[in-house]
Short mmCIF file of N, CA and C in Angstrom, two decimals:
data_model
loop_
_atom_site.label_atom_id
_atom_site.label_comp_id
_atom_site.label_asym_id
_atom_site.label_seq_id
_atom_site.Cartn_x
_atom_site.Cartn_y
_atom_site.Cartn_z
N UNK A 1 7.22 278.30 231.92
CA UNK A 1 7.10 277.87 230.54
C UNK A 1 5.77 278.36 229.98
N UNK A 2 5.87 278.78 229.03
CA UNK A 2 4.89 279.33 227.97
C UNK A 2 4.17 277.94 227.44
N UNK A 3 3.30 277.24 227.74
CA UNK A 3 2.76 276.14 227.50
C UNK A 3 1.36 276.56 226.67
N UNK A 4 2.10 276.94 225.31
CA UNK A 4 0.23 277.39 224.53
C UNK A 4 0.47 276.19 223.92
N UNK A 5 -0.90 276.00 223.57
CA UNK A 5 -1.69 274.61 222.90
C UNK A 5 -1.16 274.89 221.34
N UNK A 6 -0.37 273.24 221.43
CA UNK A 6 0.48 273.38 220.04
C UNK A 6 -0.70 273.21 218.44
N UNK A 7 -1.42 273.34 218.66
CA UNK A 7 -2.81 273.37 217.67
C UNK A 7 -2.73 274.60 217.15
N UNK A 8 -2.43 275.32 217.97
CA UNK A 8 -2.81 276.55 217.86
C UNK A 8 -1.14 277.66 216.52
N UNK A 9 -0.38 276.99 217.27
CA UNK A 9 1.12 276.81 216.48
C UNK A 9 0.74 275.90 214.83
N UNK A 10 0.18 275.09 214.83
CA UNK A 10 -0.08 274.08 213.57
C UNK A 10 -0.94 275.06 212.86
N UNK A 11 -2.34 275.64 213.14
CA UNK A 11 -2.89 275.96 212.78
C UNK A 11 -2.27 277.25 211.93
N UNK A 12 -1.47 278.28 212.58
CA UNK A 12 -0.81 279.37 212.00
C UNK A 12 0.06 278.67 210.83
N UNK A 13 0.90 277.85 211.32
CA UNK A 13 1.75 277.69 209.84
C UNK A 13 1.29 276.87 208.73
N UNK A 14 0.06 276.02 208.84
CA UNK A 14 -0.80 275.66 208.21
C UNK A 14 -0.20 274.47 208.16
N UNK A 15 0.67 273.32 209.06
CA UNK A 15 0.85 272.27 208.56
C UNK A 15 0.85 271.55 210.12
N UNK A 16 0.44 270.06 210.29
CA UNK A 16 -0.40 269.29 211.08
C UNK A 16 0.52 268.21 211.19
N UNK A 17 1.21 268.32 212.09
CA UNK A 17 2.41 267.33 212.32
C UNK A 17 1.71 265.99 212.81
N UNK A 18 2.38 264.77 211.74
CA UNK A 18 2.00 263.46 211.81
C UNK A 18 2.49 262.89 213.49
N UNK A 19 3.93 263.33 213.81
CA UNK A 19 4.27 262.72 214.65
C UNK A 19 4.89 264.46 215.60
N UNK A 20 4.11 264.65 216.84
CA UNK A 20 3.83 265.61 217.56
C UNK A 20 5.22 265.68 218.31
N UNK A 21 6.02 264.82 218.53
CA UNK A 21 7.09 264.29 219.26
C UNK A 21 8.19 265.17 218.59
N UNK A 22 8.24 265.76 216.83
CA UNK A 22 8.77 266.19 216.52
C UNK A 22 8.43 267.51 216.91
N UNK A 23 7.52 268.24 217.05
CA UNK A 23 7.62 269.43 217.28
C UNK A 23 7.95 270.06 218.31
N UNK A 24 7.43 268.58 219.34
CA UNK A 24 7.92 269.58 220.71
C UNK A 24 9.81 269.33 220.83
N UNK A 25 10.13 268.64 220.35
CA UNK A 25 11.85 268.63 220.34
C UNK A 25 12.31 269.82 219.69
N UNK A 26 11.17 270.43 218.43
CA UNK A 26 12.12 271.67 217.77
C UNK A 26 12.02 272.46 218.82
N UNK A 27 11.07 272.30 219.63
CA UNK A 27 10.26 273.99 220.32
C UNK A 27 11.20 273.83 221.94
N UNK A 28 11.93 272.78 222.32
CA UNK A 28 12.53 272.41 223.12
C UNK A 28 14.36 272.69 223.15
N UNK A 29 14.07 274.17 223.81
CA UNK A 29 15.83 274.45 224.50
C UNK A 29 16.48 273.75 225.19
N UNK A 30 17.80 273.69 225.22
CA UNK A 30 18.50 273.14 226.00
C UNK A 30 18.40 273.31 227.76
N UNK A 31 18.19 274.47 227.84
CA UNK A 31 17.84 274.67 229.52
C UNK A 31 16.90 273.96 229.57
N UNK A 32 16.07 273.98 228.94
CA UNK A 32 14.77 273.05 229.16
C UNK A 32 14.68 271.49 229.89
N UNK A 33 15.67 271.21 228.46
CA UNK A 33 16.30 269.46 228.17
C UNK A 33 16.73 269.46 229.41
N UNK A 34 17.78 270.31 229.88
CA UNK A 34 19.24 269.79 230.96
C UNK A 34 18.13 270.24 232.74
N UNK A 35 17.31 271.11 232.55
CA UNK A 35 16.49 271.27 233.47
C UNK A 35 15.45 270.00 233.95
N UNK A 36 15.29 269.83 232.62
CA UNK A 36 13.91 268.23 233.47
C UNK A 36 14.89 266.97 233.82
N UNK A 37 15.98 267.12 232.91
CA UNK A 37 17.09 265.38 232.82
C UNK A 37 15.59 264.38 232.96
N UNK A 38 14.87 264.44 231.62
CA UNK A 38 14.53 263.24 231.51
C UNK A 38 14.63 262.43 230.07
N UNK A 39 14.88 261.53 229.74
CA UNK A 39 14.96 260.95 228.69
C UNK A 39 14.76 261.74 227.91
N UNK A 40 13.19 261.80 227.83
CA UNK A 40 11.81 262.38 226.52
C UNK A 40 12.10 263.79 226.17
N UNK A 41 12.90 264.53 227.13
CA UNK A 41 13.20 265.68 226.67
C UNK A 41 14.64 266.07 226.05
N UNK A 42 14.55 265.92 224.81
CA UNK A 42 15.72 266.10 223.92
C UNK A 42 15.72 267.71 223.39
N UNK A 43 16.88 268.34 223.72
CA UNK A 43 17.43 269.78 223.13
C UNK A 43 16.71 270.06 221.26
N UNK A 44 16.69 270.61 221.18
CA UNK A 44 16.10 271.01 219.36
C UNK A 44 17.64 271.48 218.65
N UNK A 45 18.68 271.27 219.47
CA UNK A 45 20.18 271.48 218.66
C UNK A 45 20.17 270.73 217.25
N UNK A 46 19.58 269.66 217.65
CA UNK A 46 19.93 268.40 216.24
C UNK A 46 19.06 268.49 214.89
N UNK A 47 17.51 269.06 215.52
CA UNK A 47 16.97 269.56 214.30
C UNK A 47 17.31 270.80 213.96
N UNK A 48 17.97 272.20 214.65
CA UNK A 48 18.35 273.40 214.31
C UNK A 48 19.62 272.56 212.94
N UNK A 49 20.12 271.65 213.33
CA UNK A 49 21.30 271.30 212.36
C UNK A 49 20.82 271.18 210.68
N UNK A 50 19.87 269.95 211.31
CA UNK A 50 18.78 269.70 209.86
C UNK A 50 18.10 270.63 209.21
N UNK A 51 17.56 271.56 209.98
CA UNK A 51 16.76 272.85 209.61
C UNK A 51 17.55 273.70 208.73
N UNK A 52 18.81 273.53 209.39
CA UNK A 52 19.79 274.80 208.33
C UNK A 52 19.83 274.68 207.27
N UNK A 53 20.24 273.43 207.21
CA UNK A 53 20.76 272.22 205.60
C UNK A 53 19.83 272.49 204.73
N UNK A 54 18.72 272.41 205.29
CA UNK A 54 17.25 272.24 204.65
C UNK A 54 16.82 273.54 203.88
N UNK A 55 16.83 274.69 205.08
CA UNK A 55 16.95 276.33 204.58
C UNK A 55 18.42 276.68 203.49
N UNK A 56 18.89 276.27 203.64
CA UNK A 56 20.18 276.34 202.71
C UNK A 56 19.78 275.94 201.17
N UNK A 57 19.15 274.89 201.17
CA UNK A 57 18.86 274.22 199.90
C UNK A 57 17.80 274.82 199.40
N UNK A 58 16.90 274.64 200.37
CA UNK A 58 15.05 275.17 199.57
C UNK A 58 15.66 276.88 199.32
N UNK A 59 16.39 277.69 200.04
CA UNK A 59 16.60 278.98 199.66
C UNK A 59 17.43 279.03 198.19
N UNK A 60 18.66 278.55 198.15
CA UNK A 60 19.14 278.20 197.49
C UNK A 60 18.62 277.91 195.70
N UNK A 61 17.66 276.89 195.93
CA UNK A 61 16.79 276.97 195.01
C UNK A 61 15.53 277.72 194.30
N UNK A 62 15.36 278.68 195.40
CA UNK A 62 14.02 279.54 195.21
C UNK A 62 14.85 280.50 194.44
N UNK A 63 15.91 281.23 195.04
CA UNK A 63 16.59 282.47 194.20
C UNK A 63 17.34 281.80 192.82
N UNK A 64 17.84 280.55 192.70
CA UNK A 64 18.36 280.14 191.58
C UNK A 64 17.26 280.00 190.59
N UNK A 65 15.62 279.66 190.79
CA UNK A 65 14.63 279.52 189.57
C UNK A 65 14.21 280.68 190.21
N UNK A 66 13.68 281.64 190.66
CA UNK A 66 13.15 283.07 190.60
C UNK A 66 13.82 283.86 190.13
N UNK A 67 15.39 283.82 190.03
CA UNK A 67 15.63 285.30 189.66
C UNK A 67 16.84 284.30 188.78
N UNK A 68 16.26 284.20 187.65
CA UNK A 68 17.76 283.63 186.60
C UNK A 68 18.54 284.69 185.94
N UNK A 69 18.58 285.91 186.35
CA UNK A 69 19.17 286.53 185.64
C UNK A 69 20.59 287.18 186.76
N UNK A 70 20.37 286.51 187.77
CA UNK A 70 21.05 287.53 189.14
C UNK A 70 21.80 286.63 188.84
N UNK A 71 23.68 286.92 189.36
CA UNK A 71 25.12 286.73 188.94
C UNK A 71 25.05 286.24 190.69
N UNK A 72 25.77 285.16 190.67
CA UNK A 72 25.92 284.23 191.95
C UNK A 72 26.28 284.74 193.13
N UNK A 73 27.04 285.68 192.84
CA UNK A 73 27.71 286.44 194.24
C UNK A 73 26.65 286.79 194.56
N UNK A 74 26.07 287.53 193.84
CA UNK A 74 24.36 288.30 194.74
C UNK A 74 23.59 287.51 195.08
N UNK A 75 23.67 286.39 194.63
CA UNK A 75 22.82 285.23 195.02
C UNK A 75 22.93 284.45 196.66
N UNK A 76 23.98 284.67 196.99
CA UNK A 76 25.06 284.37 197.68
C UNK A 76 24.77 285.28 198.90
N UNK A 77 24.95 286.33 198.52
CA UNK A 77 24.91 287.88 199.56
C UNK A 77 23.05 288.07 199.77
N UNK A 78 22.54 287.39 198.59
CA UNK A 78 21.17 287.68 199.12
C UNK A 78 20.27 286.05 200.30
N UNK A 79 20.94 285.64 199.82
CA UNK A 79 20.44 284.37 200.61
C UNK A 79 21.25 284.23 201.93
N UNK A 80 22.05 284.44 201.86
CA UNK A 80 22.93 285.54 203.75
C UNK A 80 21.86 286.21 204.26
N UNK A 81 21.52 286.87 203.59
CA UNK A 81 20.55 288.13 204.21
C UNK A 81 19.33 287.28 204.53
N UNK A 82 18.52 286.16 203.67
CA UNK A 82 17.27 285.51 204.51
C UNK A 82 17.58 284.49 205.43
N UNK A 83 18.68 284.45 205.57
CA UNK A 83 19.00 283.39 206.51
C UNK A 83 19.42 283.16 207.52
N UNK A 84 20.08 284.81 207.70
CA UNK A 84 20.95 285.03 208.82
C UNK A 84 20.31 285.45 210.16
N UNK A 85 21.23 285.13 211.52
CA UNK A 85 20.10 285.08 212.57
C UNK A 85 18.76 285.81 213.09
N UNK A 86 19.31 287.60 212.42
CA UNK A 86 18.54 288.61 212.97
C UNK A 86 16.77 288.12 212.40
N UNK A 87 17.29 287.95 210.84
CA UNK A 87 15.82 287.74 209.62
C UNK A 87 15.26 286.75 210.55
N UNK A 88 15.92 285.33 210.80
CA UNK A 88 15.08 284.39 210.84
C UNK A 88 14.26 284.63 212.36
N UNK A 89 15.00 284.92 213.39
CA UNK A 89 14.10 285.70 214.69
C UNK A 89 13.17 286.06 214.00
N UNK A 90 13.25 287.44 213.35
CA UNK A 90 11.78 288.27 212.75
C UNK A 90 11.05 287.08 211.91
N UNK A 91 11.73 286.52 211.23
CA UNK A 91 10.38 285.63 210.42
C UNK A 91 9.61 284.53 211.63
N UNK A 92 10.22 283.86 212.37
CA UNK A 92 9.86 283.58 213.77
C UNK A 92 8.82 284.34 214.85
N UNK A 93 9.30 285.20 214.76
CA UNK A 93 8.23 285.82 215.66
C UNK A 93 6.78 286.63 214.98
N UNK A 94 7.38 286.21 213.60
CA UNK A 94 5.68 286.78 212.52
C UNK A 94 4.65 285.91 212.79
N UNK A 95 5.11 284.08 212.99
CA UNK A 95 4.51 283.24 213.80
C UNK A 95 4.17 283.33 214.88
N UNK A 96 4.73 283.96 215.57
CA UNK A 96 4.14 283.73 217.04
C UNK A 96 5.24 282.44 217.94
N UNK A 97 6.51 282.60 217.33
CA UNK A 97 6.86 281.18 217.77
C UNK A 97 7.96 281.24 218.97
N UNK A 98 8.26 282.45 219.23
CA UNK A 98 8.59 282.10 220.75
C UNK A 98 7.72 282.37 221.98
N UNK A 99 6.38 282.14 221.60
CA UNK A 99 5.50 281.51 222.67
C UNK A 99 5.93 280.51 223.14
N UNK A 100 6.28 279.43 221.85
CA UNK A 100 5.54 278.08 222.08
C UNK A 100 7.13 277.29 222.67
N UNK A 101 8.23 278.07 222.79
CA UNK A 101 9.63 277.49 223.09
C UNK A 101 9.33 276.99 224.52
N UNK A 102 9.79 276.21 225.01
CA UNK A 102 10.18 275.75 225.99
C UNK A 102 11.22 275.49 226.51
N UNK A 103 11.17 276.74 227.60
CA UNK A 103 12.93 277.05 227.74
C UNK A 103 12.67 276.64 230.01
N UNK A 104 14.07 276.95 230.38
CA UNK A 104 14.14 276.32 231.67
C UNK A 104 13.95 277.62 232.06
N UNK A 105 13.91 278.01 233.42
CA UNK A 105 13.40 278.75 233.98
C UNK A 105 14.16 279.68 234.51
N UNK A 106 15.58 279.31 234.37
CA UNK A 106 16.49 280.60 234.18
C UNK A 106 16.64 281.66 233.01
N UNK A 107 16.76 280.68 231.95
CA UNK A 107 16.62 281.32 230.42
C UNK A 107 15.28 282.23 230.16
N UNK A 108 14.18 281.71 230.76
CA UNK A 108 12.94 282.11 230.87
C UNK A 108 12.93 283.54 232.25
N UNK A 109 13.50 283.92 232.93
CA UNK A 109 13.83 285.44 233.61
C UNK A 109 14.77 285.41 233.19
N UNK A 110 15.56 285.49 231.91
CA UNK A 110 16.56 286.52 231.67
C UNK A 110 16.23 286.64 230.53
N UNK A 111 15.12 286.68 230.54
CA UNK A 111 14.72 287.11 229.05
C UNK A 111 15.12 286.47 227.40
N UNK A 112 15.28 285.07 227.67
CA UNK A 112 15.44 284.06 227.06
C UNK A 112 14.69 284.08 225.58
N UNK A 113 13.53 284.69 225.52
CA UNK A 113 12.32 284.13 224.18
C UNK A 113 12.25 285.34 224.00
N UNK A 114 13.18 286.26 224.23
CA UNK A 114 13.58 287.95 223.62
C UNK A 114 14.57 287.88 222.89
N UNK A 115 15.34 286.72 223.23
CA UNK A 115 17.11 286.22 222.57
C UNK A 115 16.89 286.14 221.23
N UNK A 116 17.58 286.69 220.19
CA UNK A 116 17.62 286.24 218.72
C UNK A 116 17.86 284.98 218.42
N UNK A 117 18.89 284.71 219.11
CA UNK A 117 19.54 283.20 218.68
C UNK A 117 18.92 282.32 219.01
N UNK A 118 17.62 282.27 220.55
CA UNK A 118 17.30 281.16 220.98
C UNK A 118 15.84 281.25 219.74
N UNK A 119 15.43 282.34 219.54
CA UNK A 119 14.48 282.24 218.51
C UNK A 119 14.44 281.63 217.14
N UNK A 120 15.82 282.25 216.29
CA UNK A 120 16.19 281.74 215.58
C UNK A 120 16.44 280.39 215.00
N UNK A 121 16.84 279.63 216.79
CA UNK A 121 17.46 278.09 216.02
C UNK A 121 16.17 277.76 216.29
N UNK A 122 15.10 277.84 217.06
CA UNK A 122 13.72 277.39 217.02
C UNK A 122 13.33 277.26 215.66
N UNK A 123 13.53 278.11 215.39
CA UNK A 123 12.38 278.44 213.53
C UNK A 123 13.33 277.26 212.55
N UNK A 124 15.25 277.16 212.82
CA UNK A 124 15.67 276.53 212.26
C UNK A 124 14.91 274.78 212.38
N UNK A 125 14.87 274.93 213.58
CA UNK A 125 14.69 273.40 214.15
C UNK A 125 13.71 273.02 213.74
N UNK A 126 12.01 274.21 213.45
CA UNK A 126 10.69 273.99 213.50
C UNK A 126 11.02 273.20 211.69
N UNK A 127 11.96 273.97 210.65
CA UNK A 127 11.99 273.47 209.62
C UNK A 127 12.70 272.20 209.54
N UNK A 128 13.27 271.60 210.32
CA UNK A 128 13.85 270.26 210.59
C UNK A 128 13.00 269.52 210.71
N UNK A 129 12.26 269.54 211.54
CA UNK A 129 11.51 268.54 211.77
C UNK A 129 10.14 268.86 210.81
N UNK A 130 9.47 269.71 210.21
CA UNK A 130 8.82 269.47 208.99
C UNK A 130 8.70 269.12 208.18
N UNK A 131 10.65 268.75 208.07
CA UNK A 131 11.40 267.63 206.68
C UNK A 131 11.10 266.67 207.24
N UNK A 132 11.52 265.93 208.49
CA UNK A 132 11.82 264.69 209.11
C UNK A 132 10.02 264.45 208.66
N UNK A 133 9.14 265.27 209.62
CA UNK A 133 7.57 264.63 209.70
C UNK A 133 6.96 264.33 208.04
N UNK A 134 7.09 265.75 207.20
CA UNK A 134 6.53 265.53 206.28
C UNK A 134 6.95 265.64 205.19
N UNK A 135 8.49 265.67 204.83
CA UNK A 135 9.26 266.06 203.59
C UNK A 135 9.83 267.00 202.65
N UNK A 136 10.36 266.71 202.13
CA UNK A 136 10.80 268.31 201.79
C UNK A 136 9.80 269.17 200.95
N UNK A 137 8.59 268.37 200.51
CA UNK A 137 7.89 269.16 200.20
C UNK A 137 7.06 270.52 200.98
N UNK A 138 6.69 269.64 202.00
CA UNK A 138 6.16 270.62 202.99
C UNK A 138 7.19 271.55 203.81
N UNK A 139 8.44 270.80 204.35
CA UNK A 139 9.19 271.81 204.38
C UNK A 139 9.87 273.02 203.41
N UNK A 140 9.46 272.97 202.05
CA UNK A 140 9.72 273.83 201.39
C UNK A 140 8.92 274.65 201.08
N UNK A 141 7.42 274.15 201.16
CA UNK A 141 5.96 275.34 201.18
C UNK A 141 6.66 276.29 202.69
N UNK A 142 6.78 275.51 203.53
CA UNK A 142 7.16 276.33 205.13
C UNK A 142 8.03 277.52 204.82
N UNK A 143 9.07 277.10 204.54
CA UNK A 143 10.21 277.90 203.84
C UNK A 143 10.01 279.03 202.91
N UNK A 144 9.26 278.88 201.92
CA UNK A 144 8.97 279.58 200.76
C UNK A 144 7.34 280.94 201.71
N UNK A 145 6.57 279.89 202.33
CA UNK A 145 5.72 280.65 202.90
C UNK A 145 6.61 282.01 204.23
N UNK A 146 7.21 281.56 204.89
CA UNK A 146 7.52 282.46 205.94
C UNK A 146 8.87 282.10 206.38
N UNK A 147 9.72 282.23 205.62
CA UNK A 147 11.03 283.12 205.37
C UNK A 147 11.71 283.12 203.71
N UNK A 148 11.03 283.29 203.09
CA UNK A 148 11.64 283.71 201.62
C UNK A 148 10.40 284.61 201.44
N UNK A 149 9.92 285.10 201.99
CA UNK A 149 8.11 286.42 201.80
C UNK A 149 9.18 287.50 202.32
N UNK A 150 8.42 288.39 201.32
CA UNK A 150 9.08 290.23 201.69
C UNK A 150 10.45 289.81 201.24
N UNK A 151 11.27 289.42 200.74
CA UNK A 151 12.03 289.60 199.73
C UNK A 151 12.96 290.86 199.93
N UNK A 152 12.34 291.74 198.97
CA UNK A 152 12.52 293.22 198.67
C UNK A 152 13.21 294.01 200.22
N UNK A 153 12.37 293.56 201.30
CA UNK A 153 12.36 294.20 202.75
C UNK A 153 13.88 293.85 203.42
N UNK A 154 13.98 291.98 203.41
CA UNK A 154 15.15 291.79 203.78
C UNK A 154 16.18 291.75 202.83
N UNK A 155 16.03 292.01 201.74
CA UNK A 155 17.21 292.55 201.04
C UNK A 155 17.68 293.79 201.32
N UNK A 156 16.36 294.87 201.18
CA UNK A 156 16.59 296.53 201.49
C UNK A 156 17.66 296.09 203.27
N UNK A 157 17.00 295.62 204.24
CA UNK A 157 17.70 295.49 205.92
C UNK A 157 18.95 295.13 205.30
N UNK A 158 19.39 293.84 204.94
CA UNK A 158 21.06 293.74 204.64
C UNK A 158 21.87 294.68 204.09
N UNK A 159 21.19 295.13 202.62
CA UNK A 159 22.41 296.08 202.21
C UNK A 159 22.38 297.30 203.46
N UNK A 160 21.44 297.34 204.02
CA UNK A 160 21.79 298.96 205.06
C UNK A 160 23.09 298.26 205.78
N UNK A 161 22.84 297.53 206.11
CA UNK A 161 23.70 297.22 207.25
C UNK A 161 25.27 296.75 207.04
N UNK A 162 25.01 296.39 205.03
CA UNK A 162 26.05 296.14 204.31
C UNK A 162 27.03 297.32 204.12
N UNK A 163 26.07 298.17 203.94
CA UNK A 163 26.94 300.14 203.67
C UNK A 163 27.62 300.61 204.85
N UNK A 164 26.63 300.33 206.29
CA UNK A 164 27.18 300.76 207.51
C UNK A 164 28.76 300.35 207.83
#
C-alpha cells in the first residue's frame, strides 16, 4: 500500500476534511476492504455512487450557466466527455491521486493504481465525500477546479474519438 500522508492529498486539492474517516473510505478499494475484513474498513463503492450524482449535477450546471447559447444535445455529448471514465482517471491523476488509493495487495501487483476504472471511481468517491464532509459548495469548487478545467482539451479528446 501506497501509504502517503493524507495532508499532503488535502493540501493539493486545497480542501481540509472535517471528518478524515471520509477520505480514507473514498481512497479505500474493495480489495483493500475484503483484504483486512475489518469493520473500519469500508469499500469507497458507496461514495463513488454519491460522487457521480454530485458530478452529474455540479457539471450539469456549469455548462447550462457557461455556455447559454449551446443546444442540449451538445450539452449532453459534452458533459459525457468530462465525465466519462478515461477524463476522470486523467483529471485524477493531475492530483496525484492514485498514490493515495488503498488497494489489497493483489490489485496492487497487477497493476491496480494503473487501472482507469479503479482511478476513476476514486476521484468519483473523493467528490462524495467532499459533499458528505463539506457540502455542495465545496464539492462544487472541487468539481469546477479539477474536472470541468481544460474544457476545450476534453472536448477536442471526445469528438476524436467521436469521428473514429
Amino acid at each position: 500500500m501506497h501509504n502517503k500522508n493524507l495532508s499532503e492529498l488535502m493540501q493539493t486539492i486545497h480542501y481540509e476534511f472535517e471528518n478524515i474517516d471520509l477520505l480514507k473510505n473514498a481512497l479505500t478499494h474493495s480489495s483493500y476492504a475484503n483484504e483486512k475484513c475489518i469493520k473500519k474498513y469500508k469499500d469507497n463503492e458507496r461514495l463513488e455512487f454519491l460522487g457521480d450524482a454530485v458530478l452529474e449535477l455540479v457539471s450539469s450546471e456549469f455548462l447550462f450557466k457557461t455556455m447559454p447559447d449551446m443546444p442540449e444535445g451538445n450539452m449532453t455529448k459534452l458533459r459525457a466527455s468530462l465525465v466519462c471514465e478515461p477524463t476522470l482517471a486523467n483529471d485524477a491523476r493531475e492530483i496525484g491521486l492514485e498514490e493515495f488509493i488503498y488497494l489489497g495487495k493483489g490489485e496492487e501487483e497487477t497493476g491496480g493504481r494503473k487501472r482507469n476504472s479503479i482511478v476513476s471511481d476514486a476521484f468519483e468517491a473523493l467528490i462524495g465525500s467532499i459533499f458528505l464532509d463539506g457540502g455542495i459548495d465545496n464539492a462544487r469548487d472541487f468539481i469546477i477546479k479539477f474536472a470541468l478545467n481544460d474544457i476545450e482539451n476534453k472536448r477536442l479528446f471526445y469528438d476524436s474519438k467521436t469521428i473514429l
